Protein backbone atom coordinates (compact mmCIF):
# COMPACT_ATOMS: atom_id res chain seq x y z
CA MET A 1 41.36 -152.71 99.16
CA LYS A 2 38.20 -154.19 100.65
CA ASN A 3 34.90 -152.40 100.41
CA ALA A 4 33.17 -151.05 103.52
CA GLN A 5 30.83 -154.01 103.94
CA GLU A 6 33.71 -156.49 103.74
CA TYR A 7 35.50 -154.56 106.49
CA PHE A 8 32.34 -154.39 108.62
CA ASP A 9 31.67 -158.11 108.18
CA GLU A 10 35.23 -159.04 109.12
CA TYR A 11 35.23 -156.63 112.08
CA ALA A 12 31.91 -158.05 113.31
CA VAL A 13 33.36 -161.57 113.59
CA SER A 14 35.25 -160.62 116.76
CA HIS A 15 32.45 -158.38 118.06
CA GLN A 16 29.47 -160.71 118.55
CA ASN A 17 29.10 -160.56 122.33
CA GLU A 18 26.62 -157.88 123.45
CA THR A 19 28.83 -156.81 126.37
CA ASN A 20 31.82 -156.42 124.08
CA GLN A 21 29.70 -154.44 121.61
CA ALA A 22 28.42 -152.14 124.38
CA ILE A 23 31.99 -151.56 125.55
CA HIS A 24 33.02 -150.78 121.98
CA TYR A 25 30.20 -148.26 121.58
CA ILE A 26 31.80 -146.31 124.42
CA CYS A 27 35.52 -147.07 124.14
CA VAL A 28 36.07 -146.86 120.36
CA PRO A 29 34.80 -143.27 120.14
CA LEU A 30 36.78 -142.38 123.28
CA ILE A 31 39.98 -143.81 121.79
CA PHE A 32 39.40 -141.94 118.52
CA PHE A 33 38.69 -138.76 120.49
CA SER A 34 41.78 -139.19 122.66
CA VAL A 35 44.04 -139.80 119.66
CA ILE A 36 42.81 -136.51 118.19
CA GLY A 37 43.64 -134.88 121.53
CA LEU A 38 47.08 -136.47 121.60
CA LEU A 39 47.76 -135.23 118.08
CA MET A 40 46.57 -131.76 119.03
CA SER A 41 49.00 -131.86 121.97
CA ILE A 42 51.98 -131.99 119.62
CA PRO A 43 53.47 -128.50 119.25
CA ALA A 44 52.30 -126.97 115.98
CA THR A 45 54.98 -124.33 115.48
CA PHE A 46 56.04 -125.90 112.19
CA LEU A 47 52.45 -125.82 110.90
CA ARG A 48 51.93 -122.20 112.00
CA ASP A 49 55.19 -121.18 110.36
CA THR A 50 54.36 -123.11 107.19
CA PHE A 51 50.73 -122.08 106.69
CA GLY A 52 50.61 -118.78 108.56
CA LEU A 53 46.90 -119.05 109.30
CA TYR A 54 47.33 -118.66 113.06
CA ASN A 55 44.19 -120.70 113.61
CA PRO A 56 44.73 -123.50 116.15
CA LEU A 57 41.59 -125.28 114.93
CA LEU A 58 43.20 -125.71 111.51
CA GLU A 59 46.92 -125.69 112.27
CA ASN A 60 47.38 -128.79 114.38
CA TRP A 61 48.61 -132.31 113.75
CA ALA A 62 45.13 -133.79 114.16
CA VAL A 63 44.01 -131.92 111.04
CA VAL A 64 47.05 -133.12 109.10
CA VAL A 65 46.43 -136.76 110.08
CA GLY A 66 42.68 -136.28 109.59
CA VAL A 67 43.22 -135.15 106.00
CA LEU A 68 45.40 -138.20 105.35
CA ILE A 69 42.98 -140.75 106.82
CA SER A 70 40.06 -139.05 105.06
CA PHE A 71 41.31 -140.57 101.81
CA PHE A 72 40.81 -144.04 103.34
CA TYR A 73 37.20 -143.18 104.28
CA LEU A 74 36.56 -141.60 100.89
CA LYS A 75 37.64 -144.84 99.20
CA LEU A 76 35.05 -146.66 101.33
CA GLY A 77 32.31 -144.32 100.17
CA PHE A 78 31.32 -140.68 100.12
CA TRP A 79 28.87 -140.95 103.03
CA HIS A 80 31.40 -142.83 105.16
CA PHE A 81 33.80 -139.96 104.45
CA VAL A 82 31.15 -137.38 105.44
CA GLU A 83 30.30 -139.23 108.66
CA MET A 84 33.91 -139.49 109.72
CA LEU A 85 34.68 -135.91 108.68
CA PHE A 86 31.88 -134.78 110.98
CA VAL A 87 33.25 -136.94 113.81
CA MET A 88 36.79 -135.62 113.28
CA LEU A 89 35.62 -132.00 113.25
CA LEU A 90 33.57 -132.54 116.40
CA CYS A 91 36.57 -134.18 118.10
CA ILE A 92 38.85 -131.30 117.12
CA ILE A 93 36.41 -128.71 118.46
CA LEU A 94 35.85 -130.57 121.75
CA ASN A 95 39.57 -131.19 122.21
CA PHE A 96 40.25 -127.52 121.51
CA TRP A 97 37.82 -126.64 124.30
CA ILE A 98 39.47 -129.15 126.65
CA GLY A 99 42.89 -127.73 125.75
CA ASN A 100 41.72 -124.25 126.72
CA ASN A 101 40.43 -125.42 130.10
CA PHE A 102 42.61 -128.37 131.11
CA ASN A 103 45.90 -130.00 130.20
CA LEU A 104 44.93 -131.65 126.91
CA LEU A 105 47.85 -134.07 126.94
CA TYR A 106 47.02 -135.48 130.38
CA VAL A 107 43.27 -135.67 129.70
CA SER A 108 43.88 -137.41 126.36
CA LEU A 109 46.35 -139.87 127.88
CA ALA A 110 43.93 -140.75 130.68
CA ILE A 111 41.04 -141.30 128.26
CA PHE A 112 43.28 -143.30 125.91
CA VAL A 113 44.55 -145.66 128.63
CA LEU A 114 41.15 -146.18 130.29
CA ALA A 115 39.40 -146.78 126.96
CA TRP A 116 42.00 -149.35 125.89
CA ILE A 117 41.61 -151.14 129.20
CA GLY A 118 37.88 -151.27 128.45
CA GLN A 119 38.54 -152.55 124.93
CA PHE A 120 40.79 -155.36 126.10
CA TYR A 121 38.29 -156.31 128.80
CA GLY A 122 35.57 -156.45 126.13
CA HIS A 123 37.68 -158.76 124.02
CA LYS A 124 38.39 -160.93 127.06
CA VAL A 125 34.61 -161.27 127.52
CA GLU A 126 34.27 -161.95 123.79
CA GLY A 127 37.06 -164.52 123.83
CA ALA A 128 38.52 -163.09 120.61
CA LYS A 129 41.55 -160.98 119.86
CA PRO A 130 41.03 -157.37 118.74
CA SER A 131 40.74 -157.03 114.96
CA PHE A 132 43.57 -154.52 114.70
CA LEU A 133 46.04 -157.22 115.72
CA LYS A 134 45.29 -158.79 112.32
CA ASP A 135 45.15 -155.60 110.26
CA LEU A 136 45.89 -152.05 111.39
CA GLU A 137 43.20 -150.70 109.05
CA PHE A 138 40.68 -151.91 111.63
CA LEU A 139 41.79 -149.04 113.88
CA LEU A 140 40.12 -146.82 111.28
CA ILE A 141 37.19 -149.18 110.72
CA GLY A 142 36.23 -149.35 114.42
CA PRO A 143 34.81 -145.82 114.67
CA LEU A 144 32.91 -146.21 111.42
CA TRP A 145 31.57 -149.63 112.52
CA VAL A 146 30.26 -148.04 115.73
CA ILE A 147 28.50 -145.30 113.74
CA GLN A 148 26.93 -147.91 111.46
CA LYS A 149 25.83 -150.16 114.35
CA LEU A 150 24.36 -147.31 116.39
CA GLY A 151 22.65 -145.90 113.29
CA LYS A 152 20.84 -149.22 112.78
CA LYS A 153 19.54 -149.32 116.38
CA LYS A 154 16.96 -146.59 115.70
């Protein structure tokens, strides 16, 4: 497995254009957020029956997937894990709120589709294919790359 900097360097190759980067700063977090919402839209009866916590913030498929992908971030480094854990928790809480006020599935689908349209437009401007077409791990690197890039803009 590559280290975090190797992933960031490889991801950056197809993200040099400032317009594409700006689009990614918006669309990558929206895609991540919408995937959490889509996962939370999956009925969680099995999880409630299995764990018996009766807490929708803990018993949902986004938490299950979040735990699994957390191992990937932990291998990249403790602070990368902490950053993404914070992002995942924030996404779960915001999606929970959306789910209590709107149809979470429809909202998540709309965000997902619009954000991907933005992503593909950004890559058209860039003139480079999205990184995930080469390696699916870049779907997990994208959100972390955005955090790192925005953190350096201070």
